mmCIF file of C-alpha atoms in Angstrom:
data_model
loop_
_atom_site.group_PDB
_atom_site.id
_atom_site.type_symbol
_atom_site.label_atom_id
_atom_site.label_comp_id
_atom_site.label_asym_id
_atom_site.label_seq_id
_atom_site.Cartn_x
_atom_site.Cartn_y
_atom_site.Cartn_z
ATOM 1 C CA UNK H 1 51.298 -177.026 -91.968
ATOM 2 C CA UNK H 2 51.689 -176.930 -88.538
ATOM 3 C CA UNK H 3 50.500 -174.101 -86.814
ATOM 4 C CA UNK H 4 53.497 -172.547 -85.004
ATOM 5 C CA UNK H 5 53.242 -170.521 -81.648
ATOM 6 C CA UNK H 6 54.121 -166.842 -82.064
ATOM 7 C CA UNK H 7 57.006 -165.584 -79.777
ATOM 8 C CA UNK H 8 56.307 -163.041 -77.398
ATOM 9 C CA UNK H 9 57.625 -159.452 -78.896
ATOM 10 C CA UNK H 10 58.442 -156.636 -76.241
ATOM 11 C CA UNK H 11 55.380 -154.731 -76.701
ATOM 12 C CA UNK H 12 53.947 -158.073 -75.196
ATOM 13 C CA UNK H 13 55.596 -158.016 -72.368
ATOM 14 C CA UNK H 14 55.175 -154.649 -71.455
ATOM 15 C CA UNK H 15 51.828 -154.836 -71.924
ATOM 16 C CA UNK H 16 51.352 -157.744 -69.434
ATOM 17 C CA UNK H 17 53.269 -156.403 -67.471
ATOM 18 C CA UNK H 18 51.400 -152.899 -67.212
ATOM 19 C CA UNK H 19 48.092 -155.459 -66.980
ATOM 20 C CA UNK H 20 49.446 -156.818 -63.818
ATOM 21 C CA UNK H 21 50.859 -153.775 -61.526
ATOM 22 C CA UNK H 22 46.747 -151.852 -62.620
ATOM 23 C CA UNK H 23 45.418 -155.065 -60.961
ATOM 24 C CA UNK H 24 47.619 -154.559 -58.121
ATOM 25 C CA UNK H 25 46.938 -150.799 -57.847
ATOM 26 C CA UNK H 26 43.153 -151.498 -57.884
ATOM 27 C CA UNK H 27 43.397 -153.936 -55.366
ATOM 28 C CA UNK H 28 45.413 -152.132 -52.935
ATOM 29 C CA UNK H 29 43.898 -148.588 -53.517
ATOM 30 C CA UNK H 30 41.513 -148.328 -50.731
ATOM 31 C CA UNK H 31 44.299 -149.396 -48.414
ATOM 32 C CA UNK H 32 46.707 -147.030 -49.701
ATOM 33 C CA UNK H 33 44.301 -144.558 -49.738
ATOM 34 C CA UNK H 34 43.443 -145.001 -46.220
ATOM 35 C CA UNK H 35 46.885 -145.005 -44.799
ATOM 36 C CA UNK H 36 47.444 -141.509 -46.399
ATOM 37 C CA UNK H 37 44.109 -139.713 -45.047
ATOM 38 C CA UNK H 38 45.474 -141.467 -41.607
ATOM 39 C CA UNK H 39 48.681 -140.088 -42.369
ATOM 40 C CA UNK H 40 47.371 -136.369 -42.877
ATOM 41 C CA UNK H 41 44.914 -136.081 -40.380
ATOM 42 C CA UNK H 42 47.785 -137.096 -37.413
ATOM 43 C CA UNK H 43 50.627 -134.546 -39.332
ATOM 44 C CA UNK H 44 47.924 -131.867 -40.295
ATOM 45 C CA UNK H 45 47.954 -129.896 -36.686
ATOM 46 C CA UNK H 46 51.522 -130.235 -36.842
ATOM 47 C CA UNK H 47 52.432 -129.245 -40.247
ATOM 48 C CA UNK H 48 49.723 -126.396 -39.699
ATOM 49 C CA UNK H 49 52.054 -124.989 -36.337
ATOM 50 C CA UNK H 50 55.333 -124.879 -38.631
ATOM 51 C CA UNK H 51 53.614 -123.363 -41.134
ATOM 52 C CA UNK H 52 52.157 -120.791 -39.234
ATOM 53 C CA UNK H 53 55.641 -120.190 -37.061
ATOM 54 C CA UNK H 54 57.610 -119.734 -40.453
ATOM 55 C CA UNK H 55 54.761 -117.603 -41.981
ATOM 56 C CA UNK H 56 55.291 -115.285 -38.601
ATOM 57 C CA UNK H 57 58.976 -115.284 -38.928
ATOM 58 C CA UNK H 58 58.832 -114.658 -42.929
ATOM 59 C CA UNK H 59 56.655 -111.394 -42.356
ATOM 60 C CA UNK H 60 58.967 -110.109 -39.547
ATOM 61 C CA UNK H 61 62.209 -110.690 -41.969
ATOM 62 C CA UNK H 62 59.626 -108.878 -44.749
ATOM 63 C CA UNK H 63 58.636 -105.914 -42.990
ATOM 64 C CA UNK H 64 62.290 -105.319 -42.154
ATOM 65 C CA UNK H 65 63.485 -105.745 -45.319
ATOM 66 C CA UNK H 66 60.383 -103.958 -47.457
ATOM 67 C CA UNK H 67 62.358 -100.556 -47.431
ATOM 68 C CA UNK H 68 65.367 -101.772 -48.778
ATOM 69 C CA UNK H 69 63.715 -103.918 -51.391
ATOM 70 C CA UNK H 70 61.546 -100.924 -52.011
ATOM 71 C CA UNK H 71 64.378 -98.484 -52.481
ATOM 72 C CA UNK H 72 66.381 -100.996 -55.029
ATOM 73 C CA UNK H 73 63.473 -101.560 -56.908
ATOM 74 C CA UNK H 74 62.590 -97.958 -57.204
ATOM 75 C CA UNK H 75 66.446 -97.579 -58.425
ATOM 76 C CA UNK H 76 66.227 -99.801 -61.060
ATOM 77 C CA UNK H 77 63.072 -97.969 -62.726
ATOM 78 C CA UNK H 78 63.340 -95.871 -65.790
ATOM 79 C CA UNK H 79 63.842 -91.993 -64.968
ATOM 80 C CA UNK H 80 60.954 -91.115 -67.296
ATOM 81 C CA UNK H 81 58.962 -93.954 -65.294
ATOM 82 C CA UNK H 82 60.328 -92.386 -61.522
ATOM 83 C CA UNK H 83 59.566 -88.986 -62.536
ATOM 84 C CA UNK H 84 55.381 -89.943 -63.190
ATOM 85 C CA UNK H 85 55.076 -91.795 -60.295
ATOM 86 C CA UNK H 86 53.419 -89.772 -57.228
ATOM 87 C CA UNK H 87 55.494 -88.317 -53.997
ATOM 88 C CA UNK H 88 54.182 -90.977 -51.761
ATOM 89 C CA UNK H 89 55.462 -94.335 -53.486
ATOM 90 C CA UNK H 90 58.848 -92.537 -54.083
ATOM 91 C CA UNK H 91 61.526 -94.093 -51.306
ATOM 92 C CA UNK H 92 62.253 -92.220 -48.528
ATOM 93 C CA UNK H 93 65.845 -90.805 -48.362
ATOM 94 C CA UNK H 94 67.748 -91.935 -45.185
ATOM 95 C CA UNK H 95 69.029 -89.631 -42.741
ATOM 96 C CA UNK H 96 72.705 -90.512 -42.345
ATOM 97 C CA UNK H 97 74.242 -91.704 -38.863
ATOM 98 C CA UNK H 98 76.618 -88.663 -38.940
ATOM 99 C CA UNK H 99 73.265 -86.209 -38.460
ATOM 100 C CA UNK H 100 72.425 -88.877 -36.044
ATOM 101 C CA UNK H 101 75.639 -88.704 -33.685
ATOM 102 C CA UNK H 102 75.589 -85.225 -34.032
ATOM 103 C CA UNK H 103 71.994 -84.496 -32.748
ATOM 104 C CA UNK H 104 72.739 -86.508 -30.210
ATOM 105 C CA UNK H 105 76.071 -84.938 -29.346
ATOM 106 C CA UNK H 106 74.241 -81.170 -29.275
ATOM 107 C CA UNK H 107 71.428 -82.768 -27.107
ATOM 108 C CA UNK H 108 74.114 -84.178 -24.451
ATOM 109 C CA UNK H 109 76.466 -80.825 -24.604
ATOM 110 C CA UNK H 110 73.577 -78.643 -23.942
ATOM 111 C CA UNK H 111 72.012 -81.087 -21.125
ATOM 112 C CA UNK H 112 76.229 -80.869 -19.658
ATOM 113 C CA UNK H 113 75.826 -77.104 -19.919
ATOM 114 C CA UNK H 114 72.922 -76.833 -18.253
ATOM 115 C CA UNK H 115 73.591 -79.286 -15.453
ATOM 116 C CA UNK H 116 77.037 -77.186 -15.195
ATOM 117 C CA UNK H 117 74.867 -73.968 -14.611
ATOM 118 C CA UNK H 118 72.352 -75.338 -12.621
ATOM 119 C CA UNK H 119 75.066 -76.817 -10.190
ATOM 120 C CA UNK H 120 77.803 -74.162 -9.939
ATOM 121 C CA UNK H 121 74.324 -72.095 -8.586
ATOM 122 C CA UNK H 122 73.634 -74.501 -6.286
ATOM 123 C CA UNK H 123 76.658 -75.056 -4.815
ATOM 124 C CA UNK H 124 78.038 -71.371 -4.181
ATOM 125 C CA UNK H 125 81.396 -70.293 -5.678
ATOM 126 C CA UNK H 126 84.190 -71.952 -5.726
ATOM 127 C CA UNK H 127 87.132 -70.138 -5.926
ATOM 128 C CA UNK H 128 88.620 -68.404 -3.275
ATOM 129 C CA UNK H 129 90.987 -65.521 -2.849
ATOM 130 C CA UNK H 130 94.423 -66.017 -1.956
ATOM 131 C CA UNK H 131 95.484 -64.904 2.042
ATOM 132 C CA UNK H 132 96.762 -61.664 2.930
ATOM 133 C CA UNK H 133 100.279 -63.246 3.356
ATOM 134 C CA UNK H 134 100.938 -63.646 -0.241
ATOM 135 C CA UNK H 135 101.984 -60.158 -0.898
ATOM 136 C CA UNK H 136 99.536 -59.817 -3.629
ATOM 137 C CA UNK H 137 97.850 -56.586 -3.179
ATOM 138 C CA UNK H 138 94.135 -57.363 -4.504
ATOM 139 C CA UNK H 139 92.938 -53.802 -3.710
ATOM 140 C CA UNK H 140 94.787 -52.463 -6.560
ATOM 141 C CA UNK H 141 94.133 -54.867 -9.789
ATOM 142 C CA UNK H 142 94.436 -52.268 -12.313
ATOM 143 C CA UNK H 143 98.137 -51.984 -11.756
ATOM 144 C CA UNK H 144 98.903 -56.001 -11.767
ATOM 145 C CA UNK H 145 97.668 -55.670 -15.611
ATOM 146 C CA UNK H 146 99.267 -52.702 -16.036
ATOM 147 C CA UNK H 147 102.330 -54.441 -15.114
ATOM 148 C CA UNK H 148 101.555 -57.285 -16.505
ATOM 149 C CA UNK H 149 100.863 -55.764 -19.633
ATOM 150 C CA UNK H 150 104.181 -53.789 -19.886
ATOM 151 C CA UNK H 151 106.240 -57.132 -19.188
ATOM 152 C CA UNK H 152 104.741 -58.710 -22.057
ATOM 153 C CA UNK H 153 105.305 -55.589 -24.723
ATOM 154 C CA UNK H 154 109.041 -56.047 -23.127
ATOM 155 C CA UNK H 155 108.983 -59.768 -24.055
ATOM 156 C CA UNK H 156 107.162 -59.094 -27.678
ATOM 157 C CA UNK H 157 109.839 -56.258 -28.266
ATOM 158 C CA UNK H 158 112.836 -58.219 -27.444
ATOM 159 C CA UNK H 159 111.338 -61.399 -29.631
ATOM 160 C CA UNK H 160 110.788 -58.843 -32.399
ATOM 161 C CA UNK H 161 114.648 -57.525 -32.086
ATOM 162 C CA UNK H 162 115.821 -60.823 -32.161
ATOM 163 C CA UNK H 163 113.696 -62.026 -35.023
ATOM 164 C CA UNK H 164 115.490 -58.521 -36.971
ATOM 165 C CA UNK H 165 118.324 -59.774 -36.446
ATOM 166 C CA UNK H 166 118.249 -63.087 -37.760
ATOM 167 C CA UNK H 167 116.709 -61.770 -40.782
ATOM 168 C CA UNK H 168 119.493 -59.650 -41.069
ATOM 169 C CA UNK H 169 122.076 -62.307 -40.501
ATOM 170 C CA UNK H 170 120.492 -64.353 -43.147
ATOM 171 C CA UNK H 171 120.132 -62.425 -45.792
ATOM 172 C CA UNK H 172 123.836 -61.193 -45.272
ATOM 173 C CA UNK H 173 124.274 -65.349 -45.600
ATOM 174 C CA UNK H 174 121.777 -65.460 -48.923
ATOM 175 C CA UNK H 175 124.521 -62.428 -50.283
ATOM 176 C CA UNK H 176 127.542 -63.937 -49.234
ATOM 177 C CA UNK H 177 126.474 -67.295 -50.755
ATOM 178 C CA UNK H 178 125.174 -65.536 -54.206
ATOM 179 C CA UNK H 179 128.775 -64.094 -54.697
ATOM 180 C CA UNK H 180 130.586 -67.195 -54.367
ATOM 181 C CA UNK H 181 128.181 -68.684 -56.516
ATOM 182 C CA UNK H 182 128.933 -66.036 -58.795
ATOM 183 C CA UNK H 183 132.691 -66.264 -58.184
ATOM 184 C CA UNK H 184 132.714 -69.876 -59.237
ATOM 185 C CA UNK H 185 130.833 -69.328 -62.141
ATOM 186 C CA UNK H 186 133.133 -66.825 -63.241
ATOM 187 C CA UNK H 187 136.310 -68.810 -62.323
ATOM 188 C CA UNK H 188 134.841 -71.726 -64.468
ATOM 189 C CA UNK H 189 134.642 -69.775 -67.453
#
């Protein structure tokens, strides 16, 4: 019997085929291999820069944010958990921006009242009397209020009169309108 040749199964093929790209790896290895230590010792200063700029922008962004992240971490713990902890890894509570503005607001009033003082001192008074033509007698003050003060009990008196006599008016209207309320009632039985 002749002997037959065997045909070449898959596993054969992959096999030479694996064979063939090692001997090609092992060949070019040293020259790969160089090219890539040329490769990071050009991009290594580089690489080390952006590294180091992001790192300084990252723990910027961090120490802003650390609060915050500390305050909704400390929100999520257990109460029995929050209540052991000490007093100085508790979040601080936030002042609001109302207590802020308002500070602020007392701080610039009193400074305005103060400036107000300091100037009207200063600067000597500022009002000044009316002129002798005027007719105003200013030697005698206590009778303008006096007079004053009886025109307005005249005013307040006649406002009071007329206010009596509106209430009067309308509760004889509130009668009146009762009976013929009544009156209709009684004419629909």
């Amino acid at each position: 019997m002749p002997l037959r040749k065997k045909k070449p199964t898959v596993r054969d093929t992959i096999e030479h085929t694996y064979d063939d790209l090692r001997a090609q790896v092992a060949a070019k290895a040293p020259i790969l291999r160089d090219q890539v230590v040329d490769q990071v010792t050009t991009k290594a200063p580089i690489v080390r820069d952006q590294v180091a700029t992001k790192l300084g922008e990252g723990r910027d962004e961090l120490k802003t944010r650390l609060p915050e992240l500390h305050a909704s971490l400390f929100e999520r713990l257990p109460d029995d958990v929050t209540d052991r902890l000490p007093e100085g890894a508790k979040p601080k509570k936030k002042k609001s921006k109302l207590k802020k503005v308002a500070v602020i607001g007392l701080i610039a009033a009193a400074g305005g009242f103060v400036f107000s003082k300091l100037k009207a001192q200063s600067s000597g008074p500022t009002y000044t009397p009316p002129g002798q033509g005027s007719g105003v007698d200013l030697s005698k003050p206590a009778d303008l209020v006096n007079r004053a003060a009886d025109k307005a009990k005249d005013v307040a008196d006649d406002a009071a009169d007329k206010t009596k006599s509106l209430a009067e008016d309308a509760q004889g209207a509130t009668h009146d309108a009762a009976n013929q309320a009544k009156d209709a009632a009684d004419d629909v039985k």
